[in-house]
Tab-separated table of C-alpha atoms in Angstrom:
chain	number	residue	atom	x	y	z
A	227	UNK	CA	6.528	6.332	12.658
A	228	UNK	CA	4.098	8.261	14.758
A	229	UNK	CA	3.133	10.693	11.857
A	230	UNK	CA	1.957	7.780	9.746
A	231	UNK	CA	-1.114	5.823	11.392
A	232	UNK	CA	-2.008	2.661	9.710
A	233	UNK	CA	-5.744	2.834	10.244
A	234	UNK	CA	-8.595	5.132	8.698
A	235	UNK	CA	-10.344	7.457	11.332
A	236	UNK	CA	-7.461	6.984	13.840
A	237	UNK	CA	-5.966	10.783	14.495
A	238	UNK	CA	-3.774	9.305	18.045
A	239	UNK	CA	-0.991	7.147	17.312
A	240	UNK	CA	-0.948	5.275	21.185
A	241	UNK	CA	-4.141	3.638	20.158
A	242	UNK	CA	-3.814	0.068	18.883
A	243	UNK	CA	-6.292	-1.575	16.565
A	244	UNK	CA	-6.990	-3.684	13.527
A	245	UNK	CA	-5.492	-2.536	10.439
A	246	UNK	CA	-5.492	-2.853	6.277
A	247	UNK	CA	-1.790	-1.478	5.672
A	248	UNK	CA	1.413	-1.877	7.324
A	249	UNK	CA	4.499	-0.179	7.192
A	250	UNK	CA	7.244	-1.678	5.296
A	251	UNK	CA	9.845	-1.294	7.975
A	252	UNK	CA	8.837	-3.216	11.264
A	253	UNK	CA	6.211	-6.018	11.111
A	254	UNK	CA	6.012	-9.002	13.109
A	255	UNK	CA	4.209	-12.321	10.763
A	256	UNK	CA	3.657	-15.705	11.869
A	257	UNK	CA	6.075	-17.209	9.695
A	258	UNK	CA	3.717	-19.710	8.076
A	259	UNK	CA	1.310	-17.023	7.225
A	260	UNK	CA	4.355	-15.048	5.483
A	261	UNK	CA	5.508	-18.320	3.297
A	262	UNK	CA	1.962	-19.012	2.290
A	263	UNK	CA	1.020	-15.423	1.173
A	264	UNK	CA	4.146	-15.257	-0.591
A	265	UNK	CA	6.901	-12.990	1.535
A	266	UNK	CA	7.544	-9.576	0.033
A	267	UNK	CA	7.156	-8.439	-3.395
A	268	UNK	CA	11.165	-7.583	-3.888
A	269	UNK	CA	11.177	-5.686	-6.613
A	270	UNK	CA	8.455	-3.116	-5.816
A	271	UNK	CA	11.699	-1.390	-4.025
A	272	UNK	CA	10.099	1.141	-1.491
A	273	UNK	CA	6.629	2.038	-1.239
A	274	UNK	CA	3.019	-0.480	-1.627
A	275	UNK	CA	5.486	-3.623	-0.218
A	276	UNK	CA	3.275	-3.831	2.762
A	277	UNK	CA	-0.125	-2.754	1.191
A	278	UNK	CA	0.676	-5.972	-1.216
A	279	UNK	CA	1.254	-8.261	1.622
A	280	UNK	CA	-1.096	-7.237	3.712
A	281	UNK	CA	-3.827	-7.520	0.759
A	282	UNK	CA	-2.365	-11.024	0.605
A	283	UNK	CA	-2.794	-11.703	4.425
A	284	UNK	CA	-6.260	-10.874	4.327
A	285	UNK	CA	-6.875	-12.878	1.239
A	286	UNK	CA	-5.876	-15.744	3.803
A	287	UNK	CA	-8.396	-15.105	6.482
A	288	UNK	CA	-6.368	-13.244	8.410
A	289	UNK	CA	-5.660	-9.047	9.846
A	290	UNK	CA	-3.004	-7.082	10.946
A	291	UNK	CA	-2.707	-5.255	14.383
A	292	UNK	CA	-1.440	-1.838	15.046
A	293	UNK	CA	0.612	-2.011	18.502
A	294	UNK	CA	1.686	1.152	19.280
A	295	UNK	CA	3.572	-0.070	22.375
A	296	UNK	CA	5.897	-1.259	20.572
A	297	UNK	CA	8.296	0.957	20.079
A	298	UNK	CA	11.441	1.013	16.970
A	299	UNK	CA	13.996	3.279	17.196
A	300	UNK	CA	14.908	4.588	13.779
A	301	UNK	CA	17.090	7.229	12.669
A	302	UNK	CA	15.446	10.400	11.682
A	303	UNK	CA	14.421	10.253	7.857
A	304	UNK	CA	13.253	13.790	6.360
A	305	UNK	CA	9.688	13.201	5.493
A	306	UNK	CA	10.227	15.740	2.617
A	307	UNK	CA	8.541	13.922	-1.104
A	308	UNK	CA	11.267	13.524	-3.419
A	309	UNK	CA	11.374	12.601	-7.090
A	310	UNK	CA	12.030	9.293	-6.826
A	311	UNK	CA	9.322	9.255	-4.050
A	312	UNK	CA	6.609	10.448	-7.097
A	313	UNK	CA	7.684	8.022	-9.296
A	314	UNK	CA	8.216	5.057	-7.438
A	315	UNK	CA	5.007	5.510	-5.914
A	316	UNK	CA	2.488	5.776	-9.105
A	317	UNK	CA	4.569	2.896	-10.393
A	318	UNK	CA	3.550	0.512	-7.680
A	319	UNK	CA	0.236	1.146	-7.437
A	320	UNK	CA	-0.161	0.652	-10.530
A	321	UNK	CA	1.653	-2.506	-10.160
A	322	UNK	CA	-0.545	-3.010	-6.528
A	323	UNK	CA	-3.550	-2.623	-8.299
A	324	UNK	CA	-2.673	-5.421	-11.798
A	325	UNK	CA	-1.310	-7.934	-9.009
A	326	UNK	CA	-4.119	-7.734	-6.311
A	327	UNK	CA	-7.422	-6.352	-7.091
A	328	UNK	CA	-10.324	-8.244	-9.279
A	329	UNK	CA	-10.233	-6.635	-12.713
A	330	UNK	CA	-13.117	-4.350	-12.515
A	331	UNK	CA	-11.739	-2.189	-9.359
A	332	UNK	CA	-8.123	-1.823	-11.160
A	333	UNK	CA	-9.907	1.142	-13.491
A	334	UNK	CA	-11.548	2.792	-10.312
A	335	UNK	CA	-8.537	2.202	-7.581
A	336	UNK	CA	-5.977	3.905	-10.489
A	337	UNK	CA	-8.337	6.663	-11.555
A	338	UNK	CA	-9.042	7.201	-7.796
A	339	UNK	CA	-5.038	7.746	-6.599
A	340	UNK	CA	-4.972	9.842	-9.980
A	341	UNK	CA	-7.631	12.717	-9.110
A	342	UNK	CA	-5.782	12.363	-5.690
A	343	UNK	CA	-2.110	12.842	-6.584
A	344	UNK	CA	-3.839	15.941	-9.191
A	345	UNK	CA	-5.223	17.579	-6.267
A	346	UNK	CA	-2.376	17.006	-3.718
A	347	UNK	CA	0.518	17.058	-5.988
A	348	UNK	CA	1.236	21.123	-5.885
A	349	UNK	CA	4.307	21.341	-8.445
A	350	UNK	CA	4.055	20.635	-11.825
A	351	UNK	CA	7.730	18.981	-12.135
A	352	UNK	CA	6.655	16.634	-9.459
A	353	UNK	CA	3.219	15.629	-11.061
A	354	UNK	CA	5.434	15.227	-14.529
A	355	UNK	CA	7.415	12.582	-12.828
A	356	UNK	CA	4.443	10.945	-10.868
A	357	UNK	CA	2.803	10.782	-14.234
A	358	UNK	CA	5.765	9.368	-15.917
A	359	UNK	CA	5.745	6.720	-13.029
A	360	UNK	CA	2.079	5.678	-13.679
A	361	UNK	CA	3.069	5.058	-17.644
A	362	UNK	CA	6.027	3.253	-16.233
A	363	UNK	CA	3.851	1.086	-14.191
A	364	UNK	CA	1.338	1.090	-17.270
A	365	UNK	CA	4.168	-0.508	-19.241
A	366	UNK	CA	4.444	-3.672	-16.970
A	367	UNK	CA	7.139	-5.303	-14.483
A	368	UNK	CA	4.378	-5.901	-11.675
A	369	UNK	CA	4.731	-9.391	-11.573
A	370	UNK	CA	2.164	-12.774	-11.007
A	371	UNK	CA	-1.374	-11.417	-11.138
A	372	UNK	CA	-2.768	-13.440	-8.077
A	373	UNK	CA	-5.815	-11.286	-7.093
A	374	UNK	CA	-7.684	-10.741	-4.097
A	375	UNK	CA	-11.139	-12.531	-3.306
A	376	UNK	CA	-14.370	-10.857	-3.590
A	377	UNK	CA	-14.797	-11.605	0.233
A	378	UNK	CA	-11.313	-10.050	1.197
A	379	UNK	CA	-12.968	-7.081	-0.846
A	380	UNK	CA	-15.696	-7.000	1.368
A	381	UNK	CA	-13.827	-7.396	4.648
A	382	UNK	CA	-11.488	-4.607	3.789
A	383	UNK	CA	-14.521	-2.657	2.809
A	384	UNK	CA	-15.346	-3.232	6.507
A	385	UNK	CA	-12.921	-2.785	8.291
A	386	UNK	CA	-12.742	0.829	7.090
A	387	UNK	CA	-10.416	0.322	4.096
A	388	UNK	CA	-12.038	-0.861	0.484
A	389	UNK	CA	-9.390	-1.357	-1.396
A	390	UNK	CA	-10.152	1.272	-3.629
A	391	UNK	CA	-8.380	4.205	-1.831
């Protein structure tokens, strides 16, 4: 996934580092680590999976590394948005943000990824259904609220990433 870079400020994808955020699709865990933050959150289905675990990783003391020598071979995927894309996308963060952030960043973190999807979103059909994704995630499904330490806030905050964009 060379277009996507897992770390803020990093514009070359052959340069490893620490990261916040990991793709869903190719991750390596210690497998104790995995067990005790909890393994995946199954029913997110496609997109925040790895933000979630990774927000539980660091809540244990511990990062993620960005190897890009590593390489996956994948077929091609068109990296085109789609509807279900829009929707399935302001429904987990909303559910991201209930399940792992301290109460008073859930307001700022949603109202945040709002003004954004606004201002990137270009068609109005496509904001409708991001929208109607948000009230979806609004309405519940996200799961155990087990949220994140006010230290792991701070260490995301830096390491680049507070965990309010």
């Amino acid at each position: 996934m060379r277009r996507w870079i897992p770390r803020l400020r990093a514009g070359d994808a052959t340069r490893p580092g620490t990261i916040t955020v990991m793709a869903e699709g190719v991750v390596l865990i210690r497998r104790a680590d995995y067990e005790q933050a909890g393994g995946w959150p199954g029913h997110f289905f496609l997109f925040h999976e790895g933000i979630d675990l990774s927000w539980r990783l660091w809540d244990l003391g511990r990062t993620g590394w960005y190897a890009p020598e590593i390489v996956i071979h994948h077929p091609a995927t068109d990296p085109a948005r789609h509807v279900q894309y829009y929707r399935l996308v302001a429904r987990n963060r909303v559910w991201l943000a209930y399940r792992r952030l301290p109460a008073p960043l859930i307001p700022i973190y949603l109202a945040t990824w709002t003004l954004l999807s606004i201002i990137r979103i270009r068609s109005r059909v496509n904001l409708g259904v991001w929208f109607a994704g948000l009230w979806e995630g609004l309405k519940g499904g996200h799961g155990q609220r087990r949220p994140m330490s006010w230290t792991t806030v701070l260490r995301l905050t830096r390491a680049g990433r507070p965990p309010i964009i």
